[in-house]
Coordinates of C-alpha atoms in Angstrom, one line a residue:
Chain A
X1 CA -24.2 8.7 13.4
X2 CA -21.5 10.6 11.3
X3 CA -18.1 9.5 12.8
X4 CA -15.8 12.0 13.5
X5 CA -12.4 12.6 12.0
X6 CA -9.5 11.4 14.2
X7 CA -6.0 10.7 13.9
X8 CA -6.1 7.3 16.0
X9 CA -7.7 4.3 14.7
X10 CA -8.8 1.9 17.2
X11 CA -9.3 -1.8 16.2
X12 CA -11.2 -3.8 18.3
X13 CA -10.7 -7.7 18.1
X14 CA -13.7 -9.9 18.4
X15 CA -11.8 -10.9 21.8
X16 CA -12.8 -7.7 23.3
X17 CA -9.2 -6.1 23.0
X18 CA -8.5 -3.1 21.4
X19 CA -5.3 -1.9 19.8
X20 CA -5.0 1.6 18.5
X21 CA -2.8 2.8 15.4
X22 CA -1.9 6.5 15.1
X23 CA -2.9 7.7 11.4
X24 CA -0.3 9.8 9.5
X25 CA -1.3 12.9 8.3
X26 CA -0.8 14.4 4.6
X27 CA 2.3 16.8 5.4
X28 CA 4.3 13.6 6.8
X29 CA 3.4 11.6 4.0
X30 CA 4.2 14.3 1.3
X31 CA 7.7 14.7 2.9
X32 CA 8.3 10.9 2.8
X33 CA 7.1 10.8 -0.8
X34 CA 9.4 13.6 -1.6
X35 CA 12.3 11.3 -0.2
X36 CA 11.1 8.6 -2.3
X37 CA 10.9 10.7 -5.3
X38 CA 14.6 11.6 -4.8
X39 CA 15.5 7.8 -4.5
X40 CA 14.0 7.1 -7.9
X41 CA 15.7 10.1 -9.5
X42 CA 18.9 9.0 -8.0
X43 CA 18.7 5.3 -8.8
X44 CA 17.6 6.1 -12.6
X45 CA 20.0 9.0 -13.3
X46 CA 22.9 6.7 -12.0
X47 CA 22.0 3.9 -14.0
X48 CA 21.7 6.0 -17.3
X49 CA 25.0 7.8 -16.4
X50 CA 26.7 4.3 -16.1
X51 CA 25.0 3.2 -19.2
X52 CA 26.4 6.1 -21.4
X53 CA 29.6 6.0 -19.6
X54 CA 30.0 2.3 -20.5
X55 CA 29.0 2.9 -24.2
X56 CA 28.6 -0.6 -24.8
X57 CA 25.2 -0.1 -26.6
X58 CA 24.1 2.0 -29.5
X59 CA 22.6 5.2 -28.5
X60 CA 19.0 3.8 -29.7
X61 CA 19.3 0.7 -27.5
X62 CA 20.7 2.7 -24.5
X63 CA 18.0 5.4 -25.0
X64 CA 15.3 2.5 -25.0
X65 CA 16.6 0.9 -21.8
X66 CA 16.8 4.5 -20.1
X67 CA 13.1 4.9 -20.9
X68 CA 12.1 1.4 -19.9
X69 CA 14.2 1.8 -16.7
X70 CA 12.6 5.0 -15.6
X71 CA 9.2 3.5 -16.2
X72 CA 9.8 0.3 -14.3
X73 CA 11.7 2.0 -11.3
X74 CA 9.1 4.8 -10.9
X75 CA 6.3 2.0 -11.0
X76 CA 7.7 -0.7 -9.2
X77 CA 9.7 1.5 -6.5
X78 CA 6.8 1.5 -4.1
X79 CA 5.3 -1.7 -4.9
X80 CA 8.7 -3.7 -4.2
X81 CA 9.9 -1.6 -1.2
X82 CA 6.3 -1.9 0.6
X83 CA 6.1 -5.6 -0.2
X84 CA 9.9 -6.1 1.1
X85 CA 9.5 -3.8 4.0
X86 CA 6.0 -4.9 5.2
X87 CA 4.6 -1.4 4.0
X88 CA 7.3 0.6 4.1
X89 CA 9.6 2.7 1.6
X90 CA 12.6 4.4 2.2
X91 CA 11.1 7.6 2.8
X92 CA 8.2 6.1 5.0
X93 CA 11.0 4.2 7.2
X94 CA 12.7 7.7 7.6
X95 CA 9.5 9.3 8.7
X96 CA 8.4 6.2 10.6
X97 CA 5.4 5.5 8.6
X98 CA 4.1 2.3 7.6
X99 CA 1.3 1.0 5.2
X100 CA -1.2 -1.2 7.0
X101 CA -4.5 -3.0 6.2
X102 CA -7.4 -0.9 7.3
X103 CA -8.9 -3.6 9.6
X104 CA -5.6 -4.7 10.8
X105 CA -5.2 -7.6 8.7
X106 CA -2.1 -9.0 6.9
X107 CA -1.2 -6.5 4.1
X108 CA -1.8 -8.3 0.9
X109 CA 0.1 -7.9 -2.5
X110 CA -2.6 -6.8 -4.6
X111 CA -3.6 -4.1 -1.9
X112 CA 0.1 -2.8 -2.3
X113 CA -0.1 -2.8 -6.1
X114 CA -3.6 -1.1 -6.1
X115 CA -2.5 1.9 -3.8
X116 CA 0.6 2.4 -5.9
X117 CA -1.0 2.2 -9.4
X118 CA -4.0 4.5 -8.0
X119 CA -1.2 7.3 -7.7
X120 CA -2.0 8.2 -11.1
X121 CA -5.4 9.7 -9.9
X122 CA -3.9 10.9 -6.5
X123 CA -1.2 12.8 -8.1
X124 CA -3.6 14.9 -10.4
X125 CA -3.4 17.5 -11.3
X126 CA -0.2 18.3 -9.7
X127 CA 1.9 17.6 -6.6
X128 CA -0.8 15.0 -5.3
X129 CA -3.5 17.7 -4.9
X130 CA -6.3 15.1 -5.1
X131 CA -4.6 12.7 -3.0
X132 CA -3.9 15.5 -0.3
X133 CA -7.3 16.6 -0.2
X134 CA -8.6 13.1 0.0
X135 CA -6.0 12.6 3.0
X136 CA -7.7 15.7 4.7
X137 CA -11.2 14.9 4.2
X138 CA -11.6 11.0 4.8
X139 CA -12.0 10.0 8.4
X140 CA -8.9 7.7 8.2
X141 CA -6.7 9.9 6.1
X142 CA -6.7 8.0 3.0
X143 CA -5.8 9.1 -0.4
X144 CA -8.0 7.4 -3.3
X145 CA -5.4 4.8 -3.7
X146 CA -5.8 3.7 0.1
X147 CA -9.4 3.8 0.1
X148 CA -9.5 1.5 -3.1
X149 CA -7.0 -0.8 -1.5
X150 CA -8.3 -0.7 2.1
X151 CA -5.3 0.2 3.5
X152 CA -4.1 3.3 6.0
X153 CA -0.8 4.7 6.6
X154 CA 0.2 4.7 10.2
X155 CA 3.0 6.1 12.2
X156 CA 4.7 4.8 15.0
X157 CA 4.2 6.0 18.5
X158 CA 6.7 8.5 19.8
X159 CA 8.4 6.4 22.8
X160 CA 7.2 7.6 26.0
X161 CA 10.3 6.2 27.3
X162 CA 12.4 8.5 25.8
X163 CA 10.5 11.5 27.0
X164 CA 11.1 10.3 30.6
X165 CA 14.7 9.7 29.8
X166 CA 15.1 13.2 28.9
X167 CA 13.2 14.7 32.0
X168 CA 15.5 12.5 34.1
X169 CA 18.8 12.5 32.0
X170 CA 21.7 12.5 34.5
X171 CA 19.8 13.1 37.7
X172 CA 20.0 11.1 41.0
X173 CA 16.7 9.7 41.9
X174 CA 16.6 9.5 45.7
X175 CA 13.5 7.7 45.7
X176 CA 15.2 4.7 44.2
X177 CA 16.6 3.6 47.5
X178 CA 13.0 3.0 48.8
X179 CA 11.6 0.4 46.5
X180 CA 8.5 -0.5 48.8
X181 CA 7.5 3.3 48.8
X182 CA 7.9 3.4 44.9
X183 CA 5.8 0.1 44.8
X184 CA 3.1 1.8 46.7
X185 CA 3.2 5.0 44.7
X186 CA 2.7 2.8 41.3
X187 CA -0.2 1.3 43.2
X188 CA -2.0 4.2 44.4
X189 CA -1.6 6.8 41.6
X190 CA -4.2 6.6 39.0
X191 CA -3.1 6.5 35.5
X192 CA -4.8 9.9 34.6
X193 CA -2.8 11.8 37.5
X194 CA 0.2 10.1 36.7
X195 CA -0.1 11.3 33.1
X196 CA -1.0 15.0 34.2
X197 CA 2.5 14.9 36.1
X198 CA 4.3 13.6 33.2
X199 CA 2.8 16.5 31.1
X200 CA 3.6 19.2 33.4
X201 CA 7.1 18.0 33.3
X202 CA 7.1 17.9 29.6
X203 CA 5.8 21.3 29.3
X204 CA 7.4 23.0 32.1
X205 CA 9.7 25.4 30.1
X206 CA 6.6 27.0 28.5
X207 CA 5.0 27.6 31.9
X208 CA 4.8 31.0 33.4
X209 CA 7.1 31.0 36.5
X210 CA 4.6 31.7 39.1
X211 CA 2.1 29.3 37.5
X212 CA 5.0 26.5 37.3
X213 CA 5.8 27.0 40.9
X214 CA 2.1 26.7 42.1
X215 CA 1.3 23.6 39.5
X216 CA 4.4 21.5 41.0
X217 CA 3.5 22.5 44.7
X218 CA -0.1 21.1 43.9
X219 CA 1.2 17.9 42.4
X220 CA 3.8 17.3 44.8
X221 CA 1.7 17.9 47.8
X222 CA -0.9 15.5 46.4
X223 CA 2.0 12.7 45.7
X224 CA 3.1 13.2 49.3
X225 CA -0.3 12.6 50.6
X226 CA 0.1 9.2 48.7
X227 CA 3.4 8.0 49.7
X228 CA 5.4 9.7 52.2
X229 CA 9.0 9.0 51.6
X230 CA 11.5 9.7 54.6
X231 CA 13.1 12.9 55.0
X232 CA 16.5 12.0 54.0
X233 CA 14.8 11.1 50.5
X234 CA 13.2 14.4 50.1
X235 CA 15.9 16.6 51.9
X236 CA 16.5 19.7 49.9
X237 CA 14.3 18.7 47.0
X238 CA 12.2 21.3 45.4
X239 CA 8.3 20.6 44.5
X240 CA 9.3 20.4 40.9
X241 CA 12.3 17.8 41.7
X242 CA 10.0 15.9 44.0
X243 CA 7.3 15.4 41.0
X244 CA 10.4 14.5 38.5
X245 CA 11.4 11.6 40.9
X246 CA 8.1 10.6 41.3
X247 CA 7.1 10.6 37.9
X248 CA 10.6 8.5 36.8
X249 CA 9.6 6.4 39.5
X250 CA 6.3 5.6 38.0
X251 CA 7.1 5.4 34.6
X252 CA 10.7 3.8 34.6
X253 CA 10.7 0.6 33.0
X254 CA 10.7 -2.7 34.7
X255 CA 14.4 -3.7 33.7
X256 CA 15.8 -0.5 35.1
X257 CA 13.8 -0.4 38.3
X258 CA 14.7 -4.0 39.2
X259 CA 18.4 -3.5 38.3
X260 CA 18.2 -0.1 40.3
X261 CA 16.6 -1.6 43.2
X262 CA 18.5 -4.9 42.8
X263 CA 15.2 -6.6 43.9
X264 CA 15.0 -10.3 43.3
X265 CA 12.1 -12.4 42.4
X266 CA 11.0 -15.8 41.9
X267 CA 10.8 -15.5 38.1
X268 CA 8.8 -18.7 37.8
X269 CA 6.3 -17.4 40.5
X270 CA 2.8 -17.2 38.9
X271 CA 0.9 -14.0 38.9
X272 CA -1.8 -13.0 41.9
X273 CA -5.0 -12.1 40.4
Chain B
X1 CA -5.9 -7.2 38.6
X2 CA -2.2 -7.3 38.6
X3 CA -0.7 -7.1 42.0
X4 CA 3.0 -7.6 41.3
X5 CA 3.8 -6.6 37.6
X6 CA 7.4 -8.0 37.7
X7 CA 6.1 -11.6 38.7
X8 CA 3.3 -11.3 36.0
X9 CA 5.8 -10.1 33.3
X10 CA 8.3 -12.8 34.2
X11 CA 5.7 -15.5 34.0
X12 CA 4.1 -14.5 30.8
X13 CA 7.4 -13.5 29.0
X14 CA 8.1 -17.1 27.5
X15 CA 4.3 -17.0 26.2
X16 CA 5.2 -13.7 24.3
X17 CA 8.4 -14.8 23.1
X18 CA 6.7 -18.0 21.7
X19 CA 4.1 -16.3 19.9
X20 CA 6.9 -13.9 18.7
X21 CA 8.7 -16.8 17.3
X22 CA 5.4 -18.3 15.3
X23 CA 4.8 -14.9 14.1
X24 CA 8.1 -14.3 12.8
X25 CA 8.1 -17.6 10.8
X26 CA 4.7 -17.0 9.6
X27 CA 5.9 -13.6 8.2
X28 CA 9.0 -14.6 7.0
X29 CA 7.5 -17.6 4.6
X30 CA 4.4 -16.5 3.4
X31 CA 3.2 -19.8 2.0
X32 CA 3.8 -21.6 5.4
X33 CA 0.9 -23.2 7.0
X34 CA 0.4 -24.2 10.4
X35 CA -0.6 -27.9 11.4
X36 CA -4.0 -28.6 13.4
X37 CA -1.9 -28.6 16.5
X38 CA 0.0 -25.7 15.6
X39 CA -2.8 -23.8 14.9
X40 CA -4.5 -24.5 18.2
X41 CA -1.5 -23.5 20.2
X42 CA -1.2 -20.2 18.3
X43 CA -4.7 -19.6 19.1
X44 CA -4.3 -20.2 22.7
X45 CA -1.2 -17.9 22.6
X46 CA -3.0 -15.3 20.9
X47 CA -5.9 -15.2 23.5
X48 CA -3.1 -15.4 26.3
X49 CA -1.5 -12.3 24.9
X50 CA -4.9 -10.6 24.2
X51 CA -5.8 -11.0 27.8
X52 CA -2.5 -10.0 29.3
X53 CA -2.9 -6.9 27.2
X54 CA -6.3 -6.1 28.6
X55 CA -4.9 -6.5 32.1
X56 CA -2.0 -4.2 31.3
X57 CA -4.2 -1.5 30.2
X58 CA -5.4 -0.9 33.7
X59 CA -1.8 -0.7 34.6
X60 CA -0.2 2.5 32.5
X61 CA 3.2 2.7 33.9
X62 CA 4.9 0.5 31.6
X63 CA 4.6 2.0 28.3
X64 CA 7.3 0.1 27.1
X65 CA 5.8 -3.7 27.8
X66 CA 2.2 -2.4 26.8
X67 CA 3.5 -1.1 23.5
X68 CA 5.4 -4.3 23.0
X69 CA 2.3 -6.4 23.8
X70 CA -0.1 -4.2 21.7
X71 CA 2.2 -4.9 18.5
X72 CA 2.1 -8.7 19.4
X73 CA -1.5 -8.7 19.7
X74 CA -1.9 -6.5 16.5
X75 CA 0.3 -9.0 14.5
X76 CA -1.3 -11.9 15.8
X77 CA -4.6 -10.8 15.2
X78 CA -3.9 -10.0 11.5
X79 CA -2.9 -13.7 11.3
X80 CA -5.7 -15.2 13.4
X81 CA -8.7 -13.1 11.4
X82 CA -7.3 -13.4 7.8
X83 CA -9.7 -15.3 5.7
X84 CA -8.3 -14.1 2.4
X85 CA -6.5 -16.5 0.4
X86 CA -2.9 -17.3 1.6
X87 CA -0.4 -16.2 -1.0
X88 CA 1.3 -19.4 -2.3
X89 CA 4.1 -19.7 -4.4
X90 CA 3.9 -17.7 -7.5
X91 CA 3.9 -19.6 -10.8
X92 CA 4.0 -17.2 -14.0
X93 CA 2.7 -19.9 -16.2
X94 CA -0.4 -20.6 -14.0
X95 CA -1.0 -17.0 -13.9
X96 CA -0.8 -16.2 -17.6
X97 CA -2.7 -19.4 -18.9
X98 CA -5.1 -19.6 -16.1
X99 CA -5.6 -16.7 -13.7
X100 CA -5.7 -13.9 -16.2
X101 CA -8.0 -15.4 -19.0
X102 CA -10.1 -16.7 -16.2
X103 CA -10.4 -13.1 -14.7
X104 CA -11.0 -11.6 -17.7
X105 CA -13.9 -13.9 -18.3
X106 CA -15.4 -13.5 -14.8
X107 CA -15.9 -9.8 -15.8
X108 CA -17.0 -10.2 -19.3
X109 CA -19.9 -7.9 -18.9
X110 CA -17.6 -5.1 -17.9
X111 CA -15.6 -6.0 -21.0
X112 CA -18.5 -5.8 -23.2
X113 CA -19.4 -2.2 -21.8
X114 CA -15.8 -1.0 -22.5
X115 CA -16.3 -2.2 -26.1
X116 CA -19.4 -0.7 -26.7
X117 CA -18.3 2.7 -25.3
X118 CA -15.3 2.4 -27.3
X119 CA -17.8 1.8 -30.5
X120 CA -20.1 4.6 -29.8
X121 CA -17.0 6.8 -29.5
X122 CA -15.7 5.7 -32.8
X123 CA -19.2 6.0 -34.2
X124 CA -19.1 9.5 -33.1
X125 CA -15.6 10.2 -34.5
X126 CA -16.1 8.7 -37.7
X127 CA -19.4 10.5 -38.2
X128 CA -17.8 13.8 -37.0
X129 CA -14.8 13.4 -39.5
X130 CA -17.1 12.6 -42.5
X131 CA -19.5 15.3 -42.0
X132 CA -17.1 18.1 -40.8
X133 CA -13.5 17.3 -42.4
X134 CA -12.1 20.6 -40.7
X135 CA -12.5 19.0 -37.4
X136 CA -9.6 16.7 -37.8
X137 CA -7.3 18.8 -36.1
X138 CA -9.2 18.7 -32.8
X139 CA -10.3 15.1 -33.1
X140 CA -6.7 13.9 -34.2
X141 CA -4.1 15.6 -32.2
X142 CA -1.2 14.0 -33.7
X143 CA 0.8 15.7 -36.6
X144 CA 1.4 12.8 -38.5
X145 CA -2.3 12.3 -39.0
X146 CA -3.1 16.0 -40.3
X147 CA -2.0 15.6 -43.8
X148 CA -4.5 13.9 -46.3
X149 CA -4.2 10.0 -46.0
X150 CA -3.3 9.6 -49.8
X151 CA -0.2 12.2 -49.4
X152 CA 1.2 10.1 -46.3
X153 CA 0.6 6.8 -48.1
X154 CA 2.4 8.2 -51.2
X155 CA 5.1 9.6 -48.7
X156 CA 5.7 6.4 -46.9
X157 CA 5.5 4.2 -49.8
X158 CA 8.3 6.2 -51.3
X159 CA 10.8 5.9 -48.7
X160 CA 14.2 5.1 -50.2
X161 CA 16.0 4.0 -46.9
X162 CA 14.9 2.7 -43.4
X163 CA 13.3 5.7 -41.8
X164 CA 13.3 4.0 -38.6
X165 CA 16.9 3.3 -38.3
X166 CA 18.5 4.4 -35.3
X167 CA 15.3 4.8 -33.2
X168 CA 13.5 1.7 -33.6
X169 CA 14.4 0.4 -29.9
X170 CA 13.5 3.7 -28.1
X171 CA 10.4 4.2 -30.2
X172 CA 9.2 0.9 -29.0
X173 CA 10.2 1.7 -25.3
X174 CA 8.4 5.0 -25.6
X175 CA 5.1 3.2 -27.1
X176 CA 5.3 0.6 -24.2
X177 CA 5.8 2.9 -21.2
X178 CA 3.0 5.5 -22.8
X179 CA 0.4 3.0 -23.5
X180 CA 0.8 1.2 -20.2
X181 CA 0.7 4.6 -18.3
X182 CA -2.5 5.4 -20.3
X183 CA -4.0 2.1 -19.1
X184 CA -3.1 2.3 -15.6
X185 CA -4.8 5.7 -15.8
X186 CA -7.8 4.3 -17.5
X187 CA -8.0 2.0 -14.4
X188 CA -7.2 4.2 -11.7
X189 CA -10.1 6.6 -13.0
X190 CA -12.4 3.9 -12.1
X191 CA -12.3 5.9 -8.6
X192 CA -14.5 8.5 -10.1
X193 CA -17.2 5.9 -10.1
X194 CA -16.2 4.7 -13.3
X195 CA -17.0 8.0 -15.2
X196 CA -13.3 9.0 -15.9
X197 CA -12.8 5.4 -17.3
X198 CA -16.1 6.0 -19.6
X199 CA -14.8 9.2 -20.6
X200 CA -11.2 7.7 -21.6
X201 CA -12.5 5.1 -23.5
X202 CA -14.9 7.1 -25.3
X203 CA -12.1 9.6 -26.3
X204 CA -10.0 6.6 -27.4
X205 CA -12.9 5.6 -29.7
X206 CA -13.3 9.0 -31.0
X207 CA -9.5 9.1 -32.2
X208 CA -9.8 5.7 -33.6
X209 CA -13.2 6.1 -35.5
X210 CA -12.2 9.4 -37.1
X211 CA -8.5 8.1 -38.1
X212 CA -10.5 5.0 -39.7
X213 CA -12.9 6.8 -41.1
X214 CA -10.3 9.3 -42.8
X215 CA -8.5 7.0 -44.3
X216 CA -11.4 4.8 -45.5
X217 CA -13.1 7.8 -47.1
X218 CA -9.7 8.5 -48.9
X219 CA -9.6 5.2 -50.3
X220 CA -6.6 3.9 -48.2
X221 CA -8.5 1.2 -46.4
X222 CA -5.6 -1.5 -47.3
X223 CA -2.8 0.8 -46.1
X224 CA -4.9 1.6 -43.0
X225 CA -5.4 -2.0 -42.3
X226 CA -1.7 -3.1 -43.0
X227 CA -0.7 -0.2 -40.7
X228 CA -2.9 -0.5 -37.8
X229 CA -3.8 -4.2 -37.3
X230 CA -0.4 -5.6 -36.2
X231 CA -0.2 -3.7 -33.3
X232 CA -3.7 -2.6 -33.0
X233 CA -5.1 -6.1 -32.7
X234 CA -3.3 -6.5 -29.5
X235 CA -3.1 -2.6 -28.3
X236 CA -6.6 -1.9 -28.6
X237 CA -7.9 -5.1 -26.8
X238 CA -5.1 -4.0 -24.1
X239 CA -6.8 -0.7 -23.3
X240 CA -10.3 -2.4 -23.5
X241 CA -9.1 -4.6 -20.7
X242 CA -7.6 -1.7 -18.6
X243 CA -11.0 0.0 -18.9
X244 CA -12.7 -3.2 -17.8
X245 CA -10.6 -3.0 -14.8
X246 CA -11.7 0.7 -14.3
X247 CA -15.3 -0.2 -15.0
X248 CA -14.9 -3.1 -12.3
X249 CA -13.6 -0.7 -9.6
X250 CA -16.4 2.0 -10.6
X251 CA -18.9 -0.9 -10.0
X252 CA -17.6 -1.9 -6.8
X253 CA -17.7 1.8 -5.5
X254 CA -21.3 2.1 -6.7
X255 CA -22.2 -1.4 -5.5
X256 CA -25.8 -1.0 -6.8
X257 CA -27.9 -4.2 -5.6
X258 CA -25.2 -5.7 -3.9
X259 CA -25.6 -6.7 -0.2
X260 CA -22.0 -6.5 0.6
X261 CA -20.4 -3.4 2.3
X262 CA -18.2 -1.1 0.5
X263 CA -15.0 -2.5 2.0
X264 CA -16.0 -6.1 1.2
X265 CA -16.8 -5.1 -2.4
X266 CA -13.3 -3.4 -2.7
X267 CA -11.7 -6.3 -1.1
X268 CA -13.1 -8.8 -3.4
X269 CA -12.1 -7.0 -6.4
X270 CA -8.3 -6.1 -5.7
X271 CA -6.7 -9.4 -6.9
X272 CA -8.9 -9.2 -10.2
X273 CA -7.7 -5.5 -10.9
X274 CA -4.0 -6.5 -10.3
X275 CA -4.4 -9.7 -12.3
X276 CA -6.0 -7.6 -15.3
X277 CA -3.6 -4.7 -15.3
X278 CA -0.5 -6.9 -15.3
X279 CA -2.0 -8.8 -18.2
X280 CA -2.5 -5.3 -19.9
X281 CA 1.0 -4.5 -19.4
X282 CA 2.2 -7.7 -20.9
X283 CA 0.1 -7.4 -23.9
X284 CA 1.4 -4.0 -24.4
X285 CA 4.9 -5.1 -24.3
X286 CA 4.3 -6.9 -27.1
X287 CA 2.5 -4.4 -29.3
X288 CA 5.0 -1.9 -28.6
X289 CA 7.7 -4.3 -30.1
X290 CA 5.3 -4.8 -33.2
X291 CA 4.5 -1.4 -33.7
X292 CA 8.1 -0.1 -33.7
X293 CA 9.8 -2.8 -35.6
X294 CA 6.9 -4.0 -37.9
X295 CA 3.8 -1.7 -38.1
X296 CA 6.0 1.3 -39.6
X297 CA 7.2 -0.4 -42.6
X298 CA 4.6 -0.5 -45.6
X299 CA 4.9 -1.7 -49.2
X300 CA 7.2 -2.3 -51.1
X301 CA 9.3 -3.2 -47.9
X302 CA 6.6 -5.4 -46.6
X303 CA 3.5 -6.4 -48.4
X304 CA 0.3 -5.1 -46.8
X305 CA -1.2 -8.7 -47.1
X306 CA 1.5 -10.1 -44.9
X307 CA 0.7 -7.2 -42.2
X308 CA -2.9 -8.0 -42.5
X309 CA -2.9 -11.6 -42.0
X310 CA -0.3 -11.0 -39.2
X311 CA -2.6 -9.1 -37.4
X312 CA -5.7 -11.0 -38.0
X313 CA -3.7 -14.3 -36.8
X314 CA -2.8 -12.3 -33.6
X315 CA -6.5 -10.9 -33.0
X316 CA -7.5 -14.7 -33.5
X317 CA -5.1 -16.0 -31.3
X318 CA -5.9 -13.4 -28.6
X319 CA -9.5 -14.3 -28.6
X320 CA -9.1 -17.8 -28.4
X321 CA -6.6 -17.2 -25.4
X322 CA -9.1 -14.8 -23.5
X323 CA -12.1 -17.2 -24.5
X324 CA -10.7 -20.5 -23.9
X325 CA -7.4 -20.6 -21.9
X326 CA -7.7 -21.9 -18.4
X327 CA -11.2 -23.5 -18.7
X328 CA -11.9 -26.4 -16.8
X329 CA -12.7 -29.6 -18.2
X330 CA -16.6 -29.0 -17.7
X331 CA -15.9 -25.8 -19.2
X332 CA -17.5 -23.7 -16.1
X333 CA -16.0 -20.8 -15.1
X334 CA -15.2 -20.4 -11.5
X335 CA -16.4 -17.4 -9.5
X336 CA -13.7 -15.6 -7.3
X337 CA -15.1 -17.2 -4.1
X338 CA -15.6 -20.6 -5.5
X339 CA -11.7 -20.5 -6.6
X340 CA -10.9 -19.5 -3.1
X341 CA -12.9 -22.2 -1.2
X342 CA -11.1 -24.8 -3.7
X343 CA -7.8 -23.4 -3.0
X344 CA -8.3 -23.6 0.6

């Protein structure tokens, strides 16, 4: 069966555990490469300007050094930075990209060298056309160099917590005063429903006003049926604010929840299965 | 299932920290290897973290913890399931005198094929120039080769002053970088199932054959040998080795008759490709120096016999080096996996 192109690579370990990696597309990679190219140009032009300013060497030797320097920097930049920063160049760091082994194994030096030397083919005929097309058509968004080296380029997952912080920025959450009800909510709301509520909040600005009211009314009434917060906690809350409080309580990280609710636990207690 | 997430995290945290510490130390020092007890503990920690991740996946409200654990399991997975040879401290001497020639010999058939393709190309180029002298401008796209060989020889031998004065170093650097680029490209074209490599080797052969034939037919064989041999005896084998690397890559992609998967085949040749191309780079540095500082001087500055002898000695030494260096006492060449198992 032909496997479909996807932007996520799921690696399943023999232990039956799977973890996922988000594949980087050609556009982001192209921008990262542009940054890298700027770095290479900056380094070589600074060094050659320095050489000519100092004037310590004859014109011939200085020219030879510039030629060799440009060559070595352009070839070794990708290899050395990806080796030193475990799969990242400056451009990749900036765009939160990383080269990893296709099977999730440790990235080998030879893999880094091959993917960087094969740029010669990927860059053909101009502006990485071959590599770009290869990225678009291969299932794991690999250019030819990646294909030969068994590597993929992944991007870091956008932080979900950041989104929640944006939703609840500076807002008082009256549900925090009722940790036992928050706990019940966290236990009773299935993952899919929580995700729907989060998505609704993230996209709320793009909704039609009537649809927005109707959507949040439905979600809020569903949450109310699962955990009934006392009236003083919900007094004056619109449906949307209710859902916002609920989502923040559901997704809020453990540290914040515990500090806010001032719950104390036996840290050495074992888990109950 | 997890009933109390906070207690779960609190009790597991120390195991996650422990595995994180082991991973940090393993990643920081590549050559570090674990003792049996450490390895057992590491494996236990990995399994524990894996099972924690499985439990957490039914609990989606802690994206931060889950992401952290997922990253930990991914890192530990890479360490546990990696079976390839671990990088050890790199010794340039061992690499040059053992790894490089051994790798070359291991793929001797690919090198022989590169030689044959170049010879066929040379024969084509030689035949073309002898049958159709007008094809010179097409076959040899270099301005200094367009004139009649005897005219060039007369001009070179009548130079009163050092014509290379003032640009020897930059010429040498230009040669090194240009030839290395061509070599890398020759290897990289192996990605076209070896076809691009074959075309490039053939084309190089055509130019070489045409030049040689042109000078031989004009009766300038001594000049030709004196001009080409000092750098050519290293430069041409270097390009052939780059072709060898390209053909190895092409063969791995085609994989005819191999029971291994494409990924496994590519994985198994990656170290060899890197070794060969670095070797080529080194040879080309030497060839670049010789070409700029030695090859461009002709009689009466340098006698041709000296230049020819120099070139032949280089060729003999290179052949000896590639054929004999790094052979073990029994004279048997180790295969890749044998070498790996010996290291392990």
